[in-house]
Coordinates of C-alpha atoms in Angstrom, one line a residue:
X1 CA -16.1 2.0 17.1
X2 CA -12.2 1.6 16.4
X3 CA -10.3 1.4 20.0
X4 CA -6.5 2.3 19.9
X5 CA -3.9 1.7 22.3
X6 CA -0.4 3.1 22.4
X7 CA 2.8 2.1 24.1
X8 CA 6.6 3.6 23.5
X9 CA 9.3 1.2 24.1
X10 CA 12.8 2.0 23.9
X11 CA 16.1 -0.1 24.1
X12 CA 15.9 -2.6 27.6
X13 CA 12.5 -1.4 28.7
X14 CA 11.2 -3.7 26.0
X15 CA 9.1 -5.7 27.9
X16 CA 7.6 -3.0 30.2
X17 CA 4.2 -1.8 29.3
X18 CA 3.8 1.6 31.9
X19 CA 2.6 4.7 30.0
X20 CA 0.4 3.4 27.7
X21 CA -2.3 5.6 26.1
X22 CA -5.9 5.1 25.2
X23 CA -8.0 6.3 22.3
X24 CA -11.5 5.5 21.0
X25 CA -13.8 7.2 17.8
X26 CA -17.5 6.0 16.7
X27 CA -17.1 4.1 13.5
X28 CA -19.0 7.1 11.8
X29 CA -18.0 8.3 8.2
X30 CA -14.7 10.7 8.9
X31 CA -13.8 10.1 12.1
X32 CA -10.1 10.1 12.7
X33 CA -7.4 9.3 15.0
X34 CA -4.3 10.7 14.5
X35 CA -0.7 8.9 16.3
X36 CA 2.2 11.3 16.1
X37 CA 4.2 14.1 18.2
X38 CA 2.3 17.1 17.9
X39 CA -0.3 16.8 20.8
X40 CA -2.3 19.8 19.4
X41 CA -3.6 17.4 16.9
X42 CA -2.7 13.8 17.7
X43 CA -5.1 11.9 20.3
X44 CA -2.0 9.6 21.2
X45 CA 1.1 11.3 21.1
X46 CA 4.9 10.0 21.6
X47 CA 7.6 11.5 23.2
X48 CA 8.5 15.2 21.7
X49 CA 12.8 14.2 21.0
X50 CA 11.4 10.9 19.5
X51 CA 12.1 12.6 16.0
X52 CA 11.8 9.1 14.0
X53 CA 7.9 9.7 14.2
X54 CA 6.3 12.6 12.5
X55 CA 4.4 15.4 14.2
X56 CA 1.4 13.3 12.2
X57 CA 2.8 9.8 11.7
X58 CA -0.1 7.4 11.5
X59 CA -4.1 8.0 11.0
X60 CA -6.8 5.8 10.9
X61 CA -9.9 7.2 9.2
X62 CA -13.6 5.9 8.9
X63 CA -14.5 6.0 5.7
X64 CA -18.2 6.6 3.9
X65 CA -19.4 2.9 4.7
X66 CA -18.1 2.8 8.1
X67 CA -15.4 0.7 7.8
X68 CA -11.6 1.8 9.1
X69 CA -8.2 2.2 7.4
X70 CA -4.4 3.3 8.8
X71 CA -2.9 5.8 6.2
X72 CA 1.0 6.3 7.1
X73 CA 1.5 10.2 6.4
X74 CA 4.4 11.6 4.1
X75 CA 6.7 14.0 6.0
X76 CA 8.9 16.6 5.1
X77 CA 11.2 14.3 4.3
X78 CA 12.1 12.8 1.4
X79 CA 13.3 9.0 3.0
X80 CA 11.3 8.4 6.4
X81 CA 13.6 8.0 9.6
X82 CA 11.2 5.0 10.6
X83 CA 9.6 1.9 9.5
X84 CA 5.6 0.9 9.9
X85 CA 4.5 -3.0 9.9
X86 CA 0.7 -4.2 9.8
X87 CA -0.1 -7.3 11.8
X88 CA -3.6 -8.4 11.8
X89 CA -4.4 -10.5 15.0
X90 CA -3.4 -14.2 13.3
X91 CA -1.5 -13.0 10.8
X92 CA 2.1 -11.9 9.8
X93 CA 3.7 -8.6 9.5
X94 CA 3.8 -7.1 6.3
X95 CA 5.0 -3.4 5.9
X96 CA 3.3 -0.6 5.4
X97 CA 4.5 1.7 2.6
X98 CA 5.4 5.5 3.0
X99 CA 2.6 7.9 2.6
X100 CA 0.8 4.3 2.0
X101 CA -2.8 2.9 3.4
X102 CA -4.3 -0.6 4.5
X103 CA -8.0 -1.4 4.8
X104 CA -9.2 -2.2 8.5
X105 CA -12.0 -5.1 7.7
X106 CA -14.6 -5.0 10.4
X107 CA -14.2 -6.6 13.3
X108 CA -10.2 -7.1 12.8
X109 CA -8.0 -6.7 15.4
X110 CA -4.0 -6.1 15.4
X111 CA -1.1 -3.7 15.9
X112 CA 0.9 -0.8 13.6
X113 CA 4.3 -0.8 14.6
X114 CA 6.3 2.1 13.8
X115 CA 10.0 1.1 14.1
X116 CA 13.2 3.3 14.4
X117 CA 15.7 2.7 11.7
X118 CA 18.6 4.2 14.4
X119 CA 18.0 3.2 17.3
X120 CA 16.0 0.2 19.2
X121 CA 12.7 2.0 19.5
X122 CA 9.4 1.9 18.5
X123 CA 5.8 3.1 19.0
X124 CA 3.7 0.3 19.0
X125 CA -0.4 1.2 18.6
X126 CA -2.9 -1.7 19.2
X127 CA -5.7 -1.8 17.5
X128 CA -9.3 -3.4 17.8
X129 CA -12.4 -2.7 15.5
X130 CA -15.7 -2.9 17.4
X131 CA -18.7 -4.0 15.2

């Protein structure tokens, strides 16, 4: 089971944690969670003006063995308004590339962080792989 949890920050409510969102999915091959605007198809969605994230931003998907990965989505636009870092729980950040994936390894734990270039925002989803 892959557990998700999503919080939108913005500017001096930085350290305030209200309004955060839960997900959860069976680690069976294709399941997916989707993190983006568009409620119709995302299980955690941000805030609709918060145009820096994509209707479909982020998705993490089960693949044929069972094991999780977070694909960040192309857009329709060329240059993405936002930035996505990885952190694995006891590691560093690293980015994750536009329209690029990273492999969940069982049992890791972590956060994606998808940043606003424009503005200090961000959408940060929590993640936690149940073995």
């Amino acid at each position: 089971m892959l557990e998700l949890t999503m919080a939108s920050v913005a500017g001096a409510d930085a350290g305030a944690t209200a309004g955060m969102l839960m997900a959860d999915a069976p680690s069976e091959p294709g399941a997916v969670l989707r993190v983006g605007r568009d409620r119709n198809v995302c299980r955690l969605a941000t805030p609709d003006d918060w145009l820096f994230v994509s209707r479909v931003h982020l998705e993490f998907r089960c693949g044929q063995d069972g094991a999780w990965s977070v694909f960040w989505l192309r857009g329709s636009h060329h240059e993405p308004s936002s930035e996505v870092r990885l952190t694995l729980t006891g590691g560093e950040p690293r980015p994750l590339a536009y329209g690029g994936a990273a492999a969940l390894a069982p049992g890791a734990s972590g956060e994606v962080v998808v940043l606003d270039r424009n503005e200090p925002r961000s959408v940060n989803v929590g993640f936690y792989h149940e073995i």
